[in-house]
mmCIF file of C-alpha atoms in Angstrom:
data_model
loop_
_atom_site.group_PDB
_atom_site.id
_atom_site.type_symbol
_atom_site.label_atom_id
_atom_site.label_comp_id
_atom_site.label_asym_id
_atom_site.label_seq_id
_atom_site.Cartn_x
_atom_site.Cartn_y
_atom_site.Cartn_z
ATOM 1 C CA LYS A 4 0.066 -0.330 0.189
ATOM 2 C CA MET A 5 1.315 4.277 -0.755
ATOM 3 C CA GLN A 6 2.197 5.430 2.621
ATOM 4 C CA SER A 7 1.269 8.677 2.573
ATOM 5 C CA GLU A 8 3.604 11.923 3.268
ATOM 6 C CA PRO A 9 4.014 12.766 7.315
ATOM 7 C CA ARG A 10 1.877 15.977 7.502
ATOM 8 C CA SER A 11 3.549 19.394 7.550
ATOM 9 C CA PRO A 12 3.973 20.546 11.262
ATOM 10 C CA ARG A 13 2.034 23.401 11.566
ATOM 11 C CA ARG A 14 2.850 26.798 11.657
ATOM 12 C CA MET A 15 2.632 29.282 14.098
ATOM 13 C CA GLN A 16 1.558 32.270 13.999
ATOM 14 C CA PRO A 17 3.074 34.284 15.442
ATOM 15 C CA PHE A 18 1.837 37.474 18.238
ATOM 16 C CA HIS A 19 5.009 40.044 19.708
ATOM 17 C CA LEU A 20 4.008 41.269 23.537
ATOM 18 C CA PHE A 21 6.140 43.949 24.579
ATOM 19 C CA LEU A 22 5.905 44.794 27.943
ATOM 20 C CA ILE A 23 7.430 47.826 29.271
ATOM 21 C CA LYS A 24 8.263 49.520 32.448
ATOM 22 C CA PRO A 25 8.970 53.383 31.116
ATOM 23 C CA SER A 26 12.335 56.079 32.498
ATOM 24 C CA HIS A 27 12.083 59.358 33.008
ATOM 25 C CA TYR A 28 12.574 62.561 31.954
ATOM 26 C CA ASP A 29 15.164 64.089 33.494
ATOM 27 C CA ASP A 30 16.043 68.569 33.974
ATOM 28 C CA ASP A 31 16.294 68.758 31.074
ATOM 29 C CA GLY A 32 14.854 66.081 28.862
ATOM 30 C CA TYR A 33 17.094 63.555 28.909
ATOM 31 C CA VAL A 34 15.765 60.279 29.461
ATOM 32 C CA ILE A 35 17.485 59.167 32.915
ATOM 33 C CA GLN A 36 18.888 55.561 32.172
ATOM 34 C CA TRP A 37 22.181 53.271 34.460
ATOM 35 C CA ALA A 38 24.195 51.036 33.198
ATOM 36 C CA ARG A 39 22.706 49.310 36.494
ATOM 37 C CA SER A 40 19.619 50.429 38.047
ATOM 38 C CA SER A 41 18.761 49.576 41.335
ATOM 39 C CA ILE A 42 15.367 47.383 41.835
ATOM 40 C CA PRO A 43 13.094 45.543 38.534
ATOM 41 C CA ALA A 44 9.710 47.039 39.309
ATOM 42 C CA ASN A 45 7.622 44.084 40.151
ATOM 43 C CA THR A 46 4.662 45.951 38.257
ATOM 44 C CA LEU A 47 7.329 44.105 35.184
ATOM 45 C CA ALA A 48 7.646 41.047 37.178
ATOM 46 C CA THR A 49 4.492 40.613 37.810
ATOM 47 C CA LEU A 50 2.437 41.231 33.897
ATOM 48 C CA TYR A 51 5.858 39.129 33.193
ATOM 49 C CA GLY A 52 5.401 36.531 34.791
ATOM 50 C CA LEU A 53 0.821 36.756 34.197
ATOM 51 C CA ALA A 54 1.808 36.595 30.062
ATOM 52 C CA LEU A 55 4.376 33.239 30.426
ATOM 53 C CA ASP A 56 1.006 32.178 31.978
ATOM 54 C CA CYS A 57 -1.274 32.611 29.027
ATOM 55 C CA ALA A 58 1.630 31.999 26.569
ATOM 56 C CA GLU A 59 1.436 28.035 28.786
ATOM 57 C CA ARG A 60 -2.233 27.985 28.154
ATOM 58 C CA ARG A 61 -2.435 28.904 24.206
ATOM 59 C CA VAL A 62 -5.583 32.412 25.498
ATOM 60 C CA LEU A 63 -5.242 32.879 21.561
ATOM 61 C CA GLY A 64 -5.245 29.570 19.756
ATOM 62 C CA ASN A 65 -2.545 26.577 19.383
ATOM 63 C CA ASP A 66 -1.742 28.241 16.851
ATOM 64 C CA VAL A 67 -0.580 31.378 17.746
ATOM 65 C CA ASP A 68 2.922 31.908 19.528
ATOM 66 C CA ILE A 69 3.009 34.438 21.972
ATOM 67 C CA ARG A 70 6.830 35.446 22.057
ATOM 68 C CA ILE A 71 7.014 38.165 25.038
ATOM 69 C CA THR A 72 9.823 40.187 25.192
ATOM 70 C CA VAL A 73 10.486 42.677 28.992
ATOM 71 C CA TRP A 74 12.750 45.732 29.094
ATOM 72 C CA ASP A 75 13.255 48.619 31.856
ATOM 73 C CA GLU A 76 13.717 50.828 30.379
ATOM 74 C CA THR A 77 15.672 52.081 33.165
ATOM 75 C CA ASN A 78 18.309 49.922 31.875
ATOM 76 C CA ILE A 79 18.360 49.739 28.369
ATOM 77 C CA ARG A 80 17.230 51.481 25.122
ATOM 78 C CA ILE A 81 14.254 51.772 24.500
ATOM 79 C CA ARG A 82 13.207 52.504 20.315
ATOM 80 C CA PRO A 83 9.779 52.216 19.187
ATOM 81 C CA ASP A 84 10.977 51.860 15.259
ATOM 82 C CA GLU A 85 12.705 48.487 15.716
ATOM 83 C CA ILE A 86 9.967 47.495 17.666
ATOM 84 C CA ILE A 87 7.779 48.716 14.941
ATOM 85 C CA GLU A 88 9.691 46.900 12.490
ATOM 86 C CA ARG A 89 9.729 42.600 14.580
ATOM 87 C CA ILE A 90 5.873 43.136 14.740
ATOM 88 C CA GLN A 91 5.378 43.873 10.577
ATOM 89 C CA GLU A 92 7.771 42.065 9.214
ATOM 90 C CA SER A 93 5.842 38.291 11.744
ATOM 91 C CA GLY A 94 2.976 39.017 10.648
ATOM 92 C CA GLY A 95 1.057 42.662 12.368
ATOM 93 C CA ARG A 96 0.003 40.759 15.532
ATOM 94 C CA GLY A 97 1.213 42.644 18.674
ATOM 95 C CA LEU A 98 0.941 43.898 21.853
ATOM 96 C CA VAL A 99 2.491 47.085 23.963
ATOM 97 C CA GLY A 100 1.923 47.142 27.150
ATOM 98 C CA LEU A 101 4.012 50.490 28.994
ATOM 99 C CA VAL A 102 3.020 48.880 32.038
ATOM 100 C CA GLY A 103 3.662 50.282 36.177
ATOM 101 C CA VAL A 104 3.728 53.783 35.052
ATOM 102 C CA GLN A 105 4.267 56.689 37.535
ATOM 103 C CA THR A 106 2.861 59.886 37.187
ATOM 104 C CA ASN A 107 6.791 61.364 36.363
ATOM 105 C CA GLN A 108 7.181 58.222 33.979
ATOM 106 C CA PHE A 109 2.982 59.068 32.210
ATOM 107 C CA PRO A 110 4.486 61.756 29.234
ATOM 108 C CA ARG A 111 7.690 59.565 28.467
ATOM 109 C CA ALA A 112 5.258 56.841 28.300
ATOM 110 C CA VAL A 113 3.150 59.081 26.133
ATOM 111 C CA ASP A 114 5.912 59.814 23.653
ATOM 112 C CA ILE A 115 7.452 55.742 23.433
ATOM 113 C CA ALA A 116 3.559 55.383 22.849
ATOM 114 C CA ARG A 117 2.462 57.825 20.080
ATOM 115 C CA PRO A 118 4.692 56.534 16.646
ATOM 116 C CA LEU A 119 3.190 52.280 17.613
ATOM 117 C CA ARG A 120 0.018 53.818 16.938
ATOM 118 C CA ALA A 121 0.795 55.735 14.456
ATOM 119 C CA ALA A 122 2.410 52.522 13.046
ATOM 120 C CA GLY A 123 -1.428 51.250 13.698
ATOM 121 C CA ILE A 124 0.169 48.944 16.592
ATOM 122 C CA PRO A 125 -2.437 48.164 19.903
ATOM 123 C CA VAL A 126 -1.074 50.276 22.974
ATOM 124 C CA VAL A 127 -1.855 49.791 26.749
ATOM 125 C CA ILE A 128 -0.305 52.186 29.064
ATOM 126 C CA GLY A 129 -1.838 50.951 33.433
ATOM 127 C CA GLY A 130 0.659 51.509 36.761
ATOM 128 C CA PHE A 131 -0.443 53.869 39.917
ATOM 129 C CA HIS A 132 -1.090 57.106 37.819
ATOM 130 C CA VAL A 133 -3.518 56.010 35.727
ATOM 131 C CA SER A 134 -4.993 54.167 38.429
ATOM 132 C CA GLY A 135 -4.507 56.244 40.338
ATOM 133 C CA CYS A 136 -6.484 59.624 38.810
ATOM 134 C CA ILE A 137 -8.805 57.360 37.830
ATOM 135 C CA ALA A 138 -9.256 56.471 42.148
ATOM 136 C CA MET A 139 -8.832 59.464 44.127
ATOM 137 C CA LEU A 140 -9.602 62.446 41.516
ATOM 138 C CA PRO A 141 -14.047 63.486 39.694
ATOM 139 C CA ASP A 142 -13.030 64.073 36.287
ATOM 140 C CA LEU A 143 -10.364 62.806 34.025
ATOM 141 C CA PRO A 144 -7.170 64.974 34.210
ATOM 142 C CA PRO A 145 -6.488 66.620 30.738
ATOM 143 C CA ASP A 146 -3.318 64.321 29.550
ATOM 144 C CA LEU A 147 -4.912 60.365 30.656
ATOM 145 C CA GLN A 148 -8.097 62.188 27.615
ATOM 146 C CA ASP A 149 -5.289 63.233 25.523
ATOM 147 C CA ALA A 150 -3.800 60.020 25.847
ATOM 148 C CA MET A 151 -6.924 58.352 25.310
ATOM 149 C CA ASP A 152 -7.752 60.055 22.384
ATOM 150 C CA SER A 153 -4.468 59.170 20.136
ATOM 151 C CA GLY A 154 -5.170 55.987 20.300
ATOM 152 C CA ILE A 155 -3.624 54.975 23.638
ATOM 153 C CA THR A 156 -5.538 52.425 25.673
ATOM 154 C CA LEU A 157 -5.809 52.448 29.697
ATOM 155 C CA PHE A 158 -6.166 50.091 32.331
ATOM 156 C CA ALA A 159 -6.451 51.176 35.901
ATOM 157 C CA GLY A 160 -6.655 48.070 38.451
ATOM 158 C CA GLU A 161 -4.535 44.791 38.267
ATOM 159 C CA ALA A 162 -4.412 42.471 35.767
ATOM 160 C CA GLU A 163 -4.678 39.020 37.375
ATOM 161 C CA GLY A 164 -7.597 37.524 35.253
ATOM 162 C CA GLN A 165 -8.406 40.240 33.284
ATOM 163 C CA LEU A 166 -4.627 39.419 31.201
ATOM 164 C CA ASP A 167 -6.565 36.910 28.894
ATOM 165 C CA ASP A 168 -9.198 39.025 27.846
ATOM 166 C CA LEU A 169 -7.058 42.410 27.188
ATOM 167 C CA LEU A 170 -4.852 39.909 24.596
ATOM 168 C CA ARG A 171 -8.201 38.457 22.642
ATOM 169 C CA THR A 172 -9.018 41.819 21.867
ATOM 170 C CA ALA A 173 -5.449 42.768 21.388
ATOM 171 C CA TYR A 174 -5.137 40.462 18.902
ATOM 172 C CA ARG A 175 -8.297 40.983 16.573
ATOM 173 C CA ASN A 176 -7.565 44.657 17.343
ATOM 174 C CA GLU A 177 -10.263 45.387 19.161
ATOM 175 C CA LEU A 178 -9.119 47.337 22.431
ATOM 176 C CA ARG A 179 -11.006 49.916 23.911
ATOM 177 C CA PRO A 180 -9.881 53.234 25.318
ATOM 178 C CA LEU A 181 -10.452 52.359 28.531
ATOM 179 C CA TYR A 182 -10.338 48.985 31.077
ATOM 180 C CA ASN A 183 -12.043 50.009 34.665
ATOM 181 C CA PHE A 184 -10.505 47.206 37.137
ATOM 182 C CA MET A 185 -10.496 48.937 40.102
ATOM 183 C CA ASN A 186 -13.034 47.679 41.750
ATOM 184 C CA ASP A 187 -11.939 44.303 40.973
ATOM 185 C CA LEU A 188 -9.647 43.780 43.960
ATOM 186 C CA PRO A 189 -7.930 39.650 42.408
ATOM 187 C CA GLY A 190 -7.302 37.475 45.337
ATOM 188 C CA LEU A 191 -3.635 36.366 44.836
ATOM 189 C CA GLU A 192 -3.408 32.837 46.062
ATOM 190 C CA GLY A 193 -2.775 30.217 43.585
ATOM 191 C CA ALA A 194 -2.577 32.869 40.752
ATOM 192 C CA ALA A 195 0.508 32.916 38.474
ATOM 193 C CA THR A 196 3.623 34.525 40.645
ATOM 194 C CA PRO A 197 5.636 37.401 39.144
ATOM 195 C CA TYR A 198 9.422 36.420 37.558
ATOM 196 C CA LEU A 199 11.412 38.283 35.358
ATOM 197 C CA PRO A 200 14.553 36.276 33.022
ATOM 198 C CA LEU A 201 18.044 36.759 34.654
ATOM 199 C CA ASP A 202 19.215 38.910 31.359
ATOM 200 C CA VAL A 203 16.936 41.117 32.379
ATOM 201 C CA VAL A 204 17.934 40.292 36.705
ATOM 202 C CA ARG A 205 21.359 40.920 35.519
ATOM 203 C CA ARG A 206 20.322 44.572 34.553
ATOM 204 C CA THR A 207 20.021 45.686 38.556
ATOM 205 C CA ALA A 208 22.873 46.493 41.307
ATOM 206 C CA GLY A 209 22.937 43.046 43.403
ATOM 207 C CA ILE A 210 21.008 41.182 40.902
ATOM 208 C CA ARG A 211 18.069 41.409 42.879
ATOM 209 C CA THR A 212 14.427 40.558 42.443
ATOM 210 C CA SER A 213 11.027 41.845 43.239
ATOM 211 C CA PHE A 214 7.337 40.525 44.222
ATOM 212 C CA ASP A 215 4.566 42.228 46.337
ATOM 213 C CA ALA A 216 3.880 38.944 48.710
ATOM 214 C CA GLY A 217 0.405 40.093 49.651
ATOM 215 C CA ARG A 218 -1.877 43.751 48.554
ATOM 216 C CA GLY A 219 -3.073 46.000 50.529
ATOM 217 C CA CYS A 220 -2.725 48.612 53.344
ATOM 218 C CA PRO A 221 -5.184 49.018 56.558
ATOM 219 C CA PHE A 222 -3.845 52.360 58.159
ATOM 220 C CA LEU A 223 -4.388 55.979 56.234
ATOM 221 C CA CYS A 224 -1.647 57.708 55.690
ATOM 222 C CA SER A 225 -3.079 60.752 54.147
ATOM 223 C CA PHE A 226 0.069 61.085 51.473
ATOM 224 C CA CYS A 227 -0.115 57.848 50.448
ATOM 225 C CA THR A 228 -1.880 56.077 47.108
ATOM 226 C CA ILE A 229 -0.433 52.080 47.990
ATOM 227 C CA ILE A 230 -4.435 52.367 49.592
ATOM 228 C CA ASN A 231 -6.575 54.506 46.902
ATOM 229 C CA VAL A 232 -4.723 52.146 44.815
ATOM 230 C CA GLN A 233 -4.918 48.621 45.968
ATOM 231 C CA GLY A 234 -6.767 48.594 49.014
ATOM 232 C CA ARG A 235 -7.097 48.511 53.265
ATOM 233 C CA LYS A 236 -8.259 45.111 52.844
ATOM 234 C CA SER A 237 -4.921 42.789 52.186
ATOM 235 C CA ARG A 238 -4.635 40.280 49.993
ATOM 236 C CA ALA A 239 -1.451 37.499 50.537
ATOM 237 C CA ARG A 240 -0.129 35.268 48.485
ATOM 238 C CA SER A 241 0.402 31.599 50.252
ATOM 239 C CA ALA A 242 3.809 30.422 51.079
ATOM 240 C CA ASP A 243 3.191 28.007 48.317
ATOM 241 C CA ASP A 244 3.567 30.910 46.407
ATOM 242 C CA VAL A 245 6.065 32.153 47.212
ATOM 243 C CA GLU A 246 8.781 29.446 48.172
ATOM 244 C CA ARG A 247 7.804 28.303 44.152
ATOM 245 C CA LEU A 248 8.448 31.776 43.035
ATOM 246 C CA ILE A 249 11.700 31.420 44.659
ATOM 247 C CA ARG A 250 12.791 28.504 43.725
ATOM 248 C CA ALA A 251 11.930 29.780 40.504
ATOM 249 C CA ASN A 252 14.868 32.352 41.224
ATOM 250 C CA LEU A 253 17.382 30.516 42.663
ATOM 251 C CA SER A 254 17.647 27.701 39.736
ATOM 252 C CA GLN A 255 18.265 30.808 37.050
ATOM 253 C CA GLY A 256 21.863 31.835 39.824
ATOM 254 C CA VAL A 257 19.045 34.810 41.525
ATOM 255 C CA HIS A 258 19.077 35.061 45.292
ATOM 256 C CA ASN A 259 18.234 38.311 46.636
ATOM 257 C CA PHE A 260 15.024 39.797 46.739
ATOM 258 C CA PHE A 261 13.012 42.987 47.331
ATOM 259 C CA ILE A 262 8.922 41.756 49.049
ATOM 260 C CA THR A 263 7.006 44.883 47.332
ATOM 261 C CA ASP A 264 4.077 45.012 50.442
ATOM 262 C CA ASP A 265 4.028 48.724 50.851
ATOM 263 C CA ASN A 266 3.638 47.141 54.819
ATOM 264 C CA LEU A 267 4.686 43.310 54.736
ATOM 265 C CA ALA A 268 3.793 43.271 58.674
ATOM 266 C CA ARG A 269 0.371 43.046 58.375
ATOM 267 C CA ASN A 270 0.425 40.513 55.204
ATOM 268 C CA GLN A 271 -1.858 38.317 56.978
ATOM 269 C CA ASN A 272 1.057 34.954 55.578
ATOM 270 C CA TRP A 273 3.411 36.638 57.063
ATOM 271 C CA GLU A 274 4.043 34.246 59.328
ATOM 272 C CA ALA A 275 3.633 30.628 56.995
ATOM 273 C CA ILE A 276 6.391 33.366 54.673
ATOM 274 C CA PHE A 277 9.069 33.930 56.816
ATOM 275 C CA ASP A 278 8.336 30.125 58.694
ATOM 276 C CA ARG A 279 8.998 28.557 54.678
ATOM 277 C CA LEU A 280 12.129 30.425 54.001
ATOM 278 C CA ILE A 281 14.031 29.762 57.192
ATOM 279 C CA ARG A 282 12.889 26.473 56.320
ATOM 280 C CA MET A 283 14.866 26.356 52.860
ATOM 281 C CA ARG A 284 17.737 28.519 54.417
ATOM 282 C CA GLU A 285 18.404 26.587 57.759
ATOM 283 C CA GLU A 286 17.464 23.141 56.588
ATOM 284 C CA GLU A 287 18.042 22.963 53.279
ATOM 285 C CA GLY A 288 21.184 25.114 52.951
ATOM 286 C CA LEU A 289 19.231 28.185 50.406
ATOM 287 C CA ARG A 290 20.400 31.057 50.407
ATOM 288 C CA ILE A 291 18.122 33.631 50.260
ATOM 289 C CA ARG A 292 18.458 37.893 51.068
ATOM 290 C CA ILE A 293 15.774 39.567 51.471
ATOM 291 C CA VAL A 294 14.873 43.742 51.168
ATOM 292 C CA ALA A 295 11.196 43.915 52.909
ATOM 293 C CA GLN A 296 9.518 47.104 53.291
ATOM 294 C CA VAL A 297 7.525 47.332 57.123
ATOM 295 C CA ASP A 298 6.030 49.554 59.629
ATOM 296 C CA THR A 299 7.366 51.144 63.244
ATOM 297 C CA MET A 300 5.072 49.029 65.854
ATOM 298 C CA ALA A 301 5.628 45.845 63.254
ATOM 299 C CA HIS A 302 8.142 44.827 66.601
ATOM 300 C CA ARG A 303 5.611 44.638 68.552
ATOM 301 C CA ILE A 304 4.424 42.400 66.717
ATOM 302 C CA ARG A 305 5.274 38.978 68.497
ATOM 303 C CA GLY A 306 8.294 36.865 66.707
ATOM 304 C CA PHE A 307 7.993 38.946 63.460
ATOM 305 C CA ILE A 308 10.876 40.399 64.066
ATOM 306 C CA ALA A 309 13.051 36.942 65.097
ATOM 307 C CA LYS A 310 11.689 35.415 62.603
ATOM 308 C CA ALA A 311 12.247 37.803 59.556
ATOM 309 C CA GLY A 312 16.096 37.493 59.983
ATOM 310 C CA ARG A 313 16.138 34.558 60.240
ATOM 311 C CA ALA A 314 14.232 34.342 56.821
ATOM 312 C CA GLY A 315 16.956 35.989 55.173
ATOM 313 C CA VAL A 316 15.522 39.800 55.826
ATOM 314 C CA ASN A 317 19.589 41.369 55.846
ATOM 315 C CA ARG A 318 17.248 45.037 55.065
ATOM 316 C CA VAL A 319 13.914 46.541 55.923
ATOM 317 C CA PHE A 320 12.636 50.068 54.544
ATOM 318 C CA ILE A 321 10.313 51.969 57.294
ATOM 319 C CA GLY A 322 8.249 54.815 56.822
ATOM 320 C CA LEU A 323 9.450 56.375 59.811
ATOM 321 C CA GLU A 324 8.129 60.052 58.191
ATOM 322 C CA SER A 325 8.525 61.786 60.981
ATOM 323 C CA ILE A 326 9.625 62.425 64.173
ATOM 324 C CA ASN A 327 7.467 66.035 64.748
ATOM 325 C CA PRO A 328 4.150 64.669 66.649
ATOM 326 C CA ASP A 329 2.091 67.626 64.724
ATOM 327 C CA SER A 330 3.030 67.004 60.652
ATOM 328 C CA LEU A 331 2.844 62.712 61.897
ATOM 329 C CA LYS A 332 -1.379 63.594 63.029
ATOM 330 C CA GLU A 333 -1.565 65.824 60.228
ATOM 331 C CA ALA A 334 -1.035 62.784 58.073
ATOM 332 C CA ARG A 335 -3.153 60.358 60.221
ATOM 333 C CA LYS A 336 -0.252 58.810 60.832
ATOM 334 C CA GLY A 337 -0.965 57.779 64.414
ATOM 335 C CA GLN A 338 0.052 53.944 64.426
ATOM 336 C CA ASN A 339 4.073 55.952 64.522
ATOM 337 C CA GLN A 340 5.335 56.707 67.832
ATOM 338 C CA ILE A 341 7.943 58.398 67.941
ATOM 339 C CA THR A 342 8.552 57.066 71.747
ATOM 340 C CA GLU A 343 8.902 53.753 70.476
ATOM 341 C CA TYR A 344 11.617 54.528 67.469
ATOM 342 C CA ARG A 345 14.501 53.200 69.709
ATOM 343 C CA ALA A 346 13.696 49.965 70.611
ATOM 344 C CA MET A 347 12.089 49.636 67.326
ATOM 345 C CA LEU A 348 14.895 50.153 65.565
ATOM 346 C CA GLN A 349 17.002 48.595 68.394
ATOM 347 C CA ALA A 350 15.211 45.467 67.818
ATOM 348 C CA TRP A 351 15.483 45.360 63.737
ATOM 349 C CA HIS A 352 19.528 45.843 64.667
ATOM 350 C CA ARG A 353 20.184 43.021 67.022
ATOM 351 C CA VAL A 354 18.643 40.262 64.112
ATOM 352 C CA GLY A 355 20.954 42.214 62.067
ATOM 353 C CA THR A 356 19.506 43.864 59.483
ATOM 354 C CA LEU A 357 19.997 47.158 58.004
ATOM 355 C CA THR A 358 17.237 50.265 58.431
ATOM 356 C CA TYR A 359 16.428 53.051 56.280
ATOM 357 C CA ALA A 360 13.300 54.464 56.343
ATOM 358 C CA GLY A 361 11.390 57.001 54.369
ATOM 359 C CA TYR A 362 11.516 60.601 55.448
ATOM 360 C CA ILE A 363 8.913 63.331 54.209
ATOM 361 C CA LEU A 364 9.974 67.020 55.492
ATOM 362 C CA GLY A 365 6.982 69.882 53.831
ATOM 363 C CA PHE A 366 4.831 69.129 55.744
ATOM 364 C CA PRO A 367 2.655 72.478 56.376
ATOM 365 C CA GLY A 368 3.510 72.524 59.901
ATOM 366 C CA ASP A 369 7.412 72.385 59.002
ATOM 367 C CA THR A 370 9.928 74.947 59.299
ATOM 368 C CA PRO A 371 12.821 76.277 58.311
ATOM 369 C CA ALA A 372 13.798 75.811 62.488
ATOM 370 C CA SER A 373 11.461 73.045 63.446
ATOM 371 C CA ILE A 374 13.414 70.429 60.369
ATOM 372 C CA GLU A 375 17.613 71.734 61.994
ATOM 373 C CA ARG A 376 15.086 70.822 65.443
ATOM 374 C CA ASP A 377 14.619 67.681 63.901
ATOM 375 C CA ILE A 378 18.336 66.594 62.171
ATOM 376 C CA ARG A 379 19.084 67.574 65.750
ATOM 377 C CA ILE A 380 16.755 64.994 67.442
#
């Protein structure tokens, strides 16, 4: 019998997804860049992890190959013309996401987007500027409206549970001007975890990557945008989630981590996460170093600092803000008890953790004399 000829493998159609964290301009209009930047944006890691999950599940169909490129403009040059060429050479299907965009980065994001839109490439901008403006302002500010008028899509809120549909809509070139998911705060347990490939992490000082163990903060500090964007309810990843992402990074030689929770001490799963990291470090001998952010009363949580030290937290950022009680009261930062600062700092130092802090000058009651007094104290 005549044998039938073997079928040729189906050719996959490429769909390019570019995830870019834009930098911002200096006073002379130059894009600020470094040979090595400080810490990769957690939004970049989060979106890359979600995008990998979408690619593995083939959300655009079995004959579409989602090709993901991830860049942080603080340490690499972004060339819109090269993006356009790469997408057009492979069929013209793609999406450029400008992610984690803060207010001072929004003008740069729009400038990157304009030539892409002129070439007919879908572009979406998300991050704290878009989400914060929509959450806090009664009307859409002119810069957001201008961006939409030029064909740029805006995304407010978090992408968990939403990225599948966004990619499908972009594939059909049917993106809406605005996606508003500010009222849809997703659970994080079991969600695709943040991740960045080694070639991106290597461009940071100390080869450090980032992830959020949870989102949301219960406090009401008046100057903070976190609670307006991520909410006040704690939403946490499980210890299994954190172990999975830690091991994925260890396997590519990344041992340093920045946990981006605005306040890790109020993460409802902090102890289970610390216990898992302690076991990995003390029983398996794995090298793990962590930078975390906490409030000034974390030392009052039984066992928190002791376990943080054993879990590998060797540097902690503290929202000190001021030692002026009037300024703290006006900022609704009542949880900061100045009389506790010394005991708090000593507690961290006892476990070998370096402390550094945020401090704000320019509260309404500040004067040159009061600032000099506070510096002396």
